[in-house]
XYZ file of C-alpha atoms in Angstrom:
270
model
C -113.170 -15.038 58.871
C -116.598 -13.909 57.672
C -119.251 -14.445 60.353
C -122.436 -16.099 59.178
C -125.486 -14.077 60.183
C -128.211 -15.458 57.944
C -128.114 -17.789 54.951
C -130.410 -17.557 51.972
C -130.758 -21.001 50.385
C -132.203 -21.862 46.985
C -132.927 -25.417 45.846
C -134.083 -26.442 42.389
C -136.582 -29.290 42.554
C -137.861 -30.702 39.272
C -140.830 -32.506 40.744
C -140.760 -36.286 40.681
C -142.364 -38.295 43.444
C -139.361 -40.590 43.703
C -137.065 -37.618 44.390
C -138.958 -36.314 47.412
C -136.767 -38.486 49.624
C -133.646 -36.734 48.340
C -135.152 -33.302 48.892
C -136.053 -34.355 52.423
C -132.467 -35.475 53.150
C -131.078 -32.235 51.756
C -133.419 -30.051 53.792
C -132.996 -32.183 56.909
C -129.262 -31.487 56.806
C -129.957 -27.766 56.441
C -132.261 -27.907 59.459
C -129.253 -28.962 61.548
C -127.336 -25.740 60.788
C -127.405 -23.352 63.740
C -127.470 -20.094 61.803
C -130.775 -18.624 60.645
C -131.741 -20.060 57.267
C -134.483 -19.305 54.769
C -134.985 -21.967 52.084
C -136.457 -21.121 48.683
C -137.590 -24.174 46.719
C -137.832 -23.485 43.009
C -140.125 -26.110 41.502
C -142.346 -26.957 38.568
C -144.830 -28.674 40.912
C -148.548 -28.167 40.467
C -150.700 -27.077 43.407
C -151.235 -30.596 44.738
C -147.575 -31.537 44.377
C -146.454 -28.267 45.989
C -148.641 -29.132 48.972
C -146.634 -32.352 49.409
C -143.386 -30.404 49.322
C -144.803 -27.954 51.849
C -145.864 -30.766 54.191
C -142.349 -32.224 53.985
C -140.732 -28.897 54.890
C -143.227 -28.285 57.693
C -142.163 -31.544 59.310
C -138.545 -30.401 59.300
C -139.377 -27.101 60.973
C -137.417 -24.839 58.627
C -138.370 -21.427 57.270
C -139.202 -21.703 53.581
C -141.006 -20.431 50.529
C -142.052 -22.466 47.507
C -141.803 -20.777 44.116
C -143.308 -22.109 40.890
C -141.986 -19.840 38.119
C -144.004 -19.504 34.928
C -143.057 -18.604 31.369
C -139.640 -20.217 31.662
C -139.411 -21.023 27.953
C -137.583 -24.276 28.673
C -137.917 -26.638 31.670
C -134.160 -26.586 32.291
C -134.299 -22.844 32.973
C -135.999 -23.648 36.278
C -132.501 -24.073 37.714
C -131.743 -20.431 36.857
C -134.906 -18.960 38.340
C -133.395 -18.747 41.830
C -131.231 -15.814 40.761
C -134.172 -13.414 40.901
C -134.628 -14.419 44.551
C -130.952 -13.926 45.363
C -130.914 -10.525 43.636
C -133.838 -9.390 45.748
C -132.296 -10.720 48.962
C -128.881 -9.202 48.224
C -130.432 -5.789 47.641
C -133.065 -5.735 50.351
C -131.936 -8.008 53.200
C -128.548 -6.830 54.532
C -128.563 -9.330 57.398
C -128.245 -12.166 54.904
C -124.501 -12.729 54.830
C -124.253 -15.879 52.694
C -125.996 -17.489 49.757
C -126.256 -21.222 49.104
C -127.540 -22.749 45.890
C -128.085 -26.502 45.977
C -129.254 -29.257 43.738
C -132.028 -31.204 45.448
C -129.843 -34.250 46.180
C -126.783 -32.544 47.677
C -126.201 -32.758 51.434
C -124.701 -29.614 52.963
C -123.969 -29.336 56.686
C -122.539 -27.109 59.424
C -119.172 -28.846 59.000
C -119.073 -27.648 55.391
C -119.740 -24.071 56.492
C -116.901 -24.120 59.037
C -114.525 -25.481 56.406
C -115.596 -22.824 53.894
C -115.212 -19.936 56.332
C -111.678 -20.982 57.268
C -110.722 -21.430 53.636
C -112.273 -18.147 52.564
C -110.054 -16.275 55.018
C -106.934 -18.140 53.897
C -107.584 -17.881 50.168
C -108.951 -14.362 49.783
C -105.554 -12.876 48.857
C -105.081 -15.559 46.198
C -108.436 -14.973 44.479
C -109.460 -18.599 45.105
C -112.508 -20.075 46.833
C -112.730 -23.137 49.110
C -114.628 -25.791 47.213
C -116.184 -29.181 47.812
C -115.875 -32.737 46.569
C -119.058 -34.729 46.039
C -118.926 -38.322 47.229
C -121.037 -41.450 46.976
C -121.410 -44.753 48.797
C -122.162 -48.326 47.822
C -123.967 -50.882 49.970
C -121.461 -53.558 48.966
C -118.471 -51.969 50.745
C -117.477 -49.123 53.046
C -115.448 -47.207 50.486
C -116.242 -43.536 49.909
C -116.041 -42.674 46.200
C -115.536 -39.328 44.506
C -118.608 -38.645 42.393
C -116.975 -36.559 39.695
C -113.354 -37.646 39.319
C -112.705 -40.305 36.702
C -108.994 -40.531 37.547
C -106.821 -39.476 40.482
C -105.211 -36.047 40.605
C -101.420 -35.717 40.840
C -100.444 -33.634 43.865
C -97.203 -32.539 42.238
C -98.816 -31.487 38.947
C -102.049 -29.940 40.228
C -102.291 -26.165 40.753
C -102.341 -25.512 44.486
C -101.749 -23.191 47.393
C -99.677 -24.722 50.199
C -99.905 -23.111 53.630
C -96.628 -21.954 55.233
C -96.441 -24.929 57.596
C -96.712 -27.229 54.544
C -99.197 -29.379 56.458
C -102.236 -28.254 54.484
C -102.902 -27.320 50.868
C -105.748 -26.188 48.646
C -105.715 -28.113 45.395
C -107.343 -27.303 42.071
C -109.021 -30.397 40.636
C -109.429 -31.026 36.919
C -113.083 -31.864 37.656
C -114.313 -28.961 39.789
C -118.065 -29.614 39.655
C -119.647 -29.592 43.111
C -123.429 -29.445 42.602
C -123.728 -26.182 44.562
C -122.235 -22.806 45.256
C -121.778 -21.113 48.632
C -120.919 -17.408 48.461
C -120.702 -14.472 50.839
C -122.116 -11.066 49.896
C -118.865 -9.912 48.312
C -118.714 -12.930 46.011
C -122.436 -12.742 45.255
C -122.037 -9.130 44.157
C -119.138 -10.190 41.947
C -121.335 -12.879 40.430
C -124.109 -10.426 39.597
C -121.647 -7.898 38.203
C -120.675 -10.388 35.494
C -122.675 -11.175 32.383
C -124.163 -14.396 33.727
C -126.584 -16.415 31.627
C -127.328 -20.048 30.717
C -125.211 -19.780 27.570
C -122.037 -18.814 29.416
C -119.830 -21.451 30.961
C -118.360 -24.888 30.478
C -121.176 -27.259 31.411
C -124.779 -28.058 30.487
C -127.622 -25.652 31.318
C -128.571 -27.422 34.548
C -124.980 -27.789 35.716
C -124.016 -24.217 34.814
C -126.539 -22.946 37.359
C -124.193 -24.250 40.075
C -121.117 -22.431 38.752
C -121.406 -19.224 40.720
C -118.016 -17.511 40.284
C -116.152 -20.753 39.527
C -114.870 -19.466 36.187
C -114.832 -15.719 36.877
C -111.492 -13.965 37.413
C -109.547 -17.223 37.605
C -105.977 -16.713 38.889
C -103.134 -17.546 36.526
C -102.145 -21.194 36.653
C -105.557 -22.452 37.800
C -108.388 -23.809 35.660
C -111.039 -22.446 38.045
C -111.301 -20.614 41.355
C -112.472 -23.766 43.140
C -109.860 -25.487 45.291
C -110.302 -28.362 47.740
C -108.657 -28.596 51.165
C -106.071 -31.355 51.658
C -104.042 -32.526 54.663
C -100.555 -33.061 53.236
C -99.113 -35.178 56.045
C -102.149 -37.467 56.233
C -102.592 -37.373 52.460
C -106.320 -36.942 52.949
C -109.041 -34.657 51.651
C -110.371 -32.398 54.405
C -113.593 -33.985 55.698
C -115.191 -30.548 55.690
C -114.804 -30.469 51.907
C -116.888 -33.611 51.398
C -120.566 -33.399 50.475
C -122.768 -36.430 49.911
C -124.454 -36.868 46.537
C -127.257 -38.845 48.122
C -128.594 -40.905 45.159
C -125.209 -42.687 44.862
C -126.220 -43.354 41.270
C -122.759 -43.101 39.728
C -120.969 -45.335 42.207
C -123.654 -47.987 41.909
C -123.732 -47.925 38.107
C -121.029 -50.259 36.732
C -121.361 -48.696 33.273
C -120.552 -45.164 34.459
C -116.933 -43.954 34.592
C -117.902 -41.646 37.455
C -118.041 -42.642 41.099
C -115.198 -45.154 40.812
C -112.211 -43.288 42.303
C -112.005 -43.694 46.099
C -111.791 -40.376 47.950
C -108.821 -41.822 49.866
C -106.978 -42.158 46.542
C -108.265 -39.024 44.848
C -104.915 -37.237 45.296
C -101.830 -39.250 44.436
C -98.154 -38.422 44.928
C -95.740 -39.160 42.083
């Protein structure tokens, strides 16, 4: 198990007043993590707007820097600007053991770290990485919905690693988007050793910034390196794998095909 010494966090925040509440929720969750954390907010905010972001982060009591990159060429490239920070940290700050890139509305907690560390140790020999499932809520009921699945995944058909006791498995989902990446130094070095750029990958420019090593060196039989923990006997996704997509905008939108599959029914048995 890789011990966590310090975590370097980067968050992309395309400034909109209405989204400050999501950024606050995201950073508030980070403030509850015991390990030392430094948050880098990458934003297009002007001086006055950046002051509002700074005041928000001051209230939460976390260590942070606000970066407003210039000469991006396209607004969407803001989501890629964090890589220059991570390169610098990887090279010059050896006490930083892990790197977390987040979208501004993704809640990541200590429980997620514990889950990832356990999975990293178990999956290292298989070339896979413990991954996460975004979820959403609706005010009208107490059901927890998978943000990104549009249909359940068959346990029997899905690529997976089953632990020897057959009580727990790591399952590859056909929708492996998670709105973040969490990598240790070894995986971060692998990421930077590849030819990474906004044109490489399977998603849009904004979404591809969250890929990390998702599609690098994928083991045979899997569609990505991301796999989600699953309790076989209980037929339940590991709670540590769940991360809240706080706007809940897919679950609450009747016209969207996303956010309609309950997490409890995300994995089905034939």
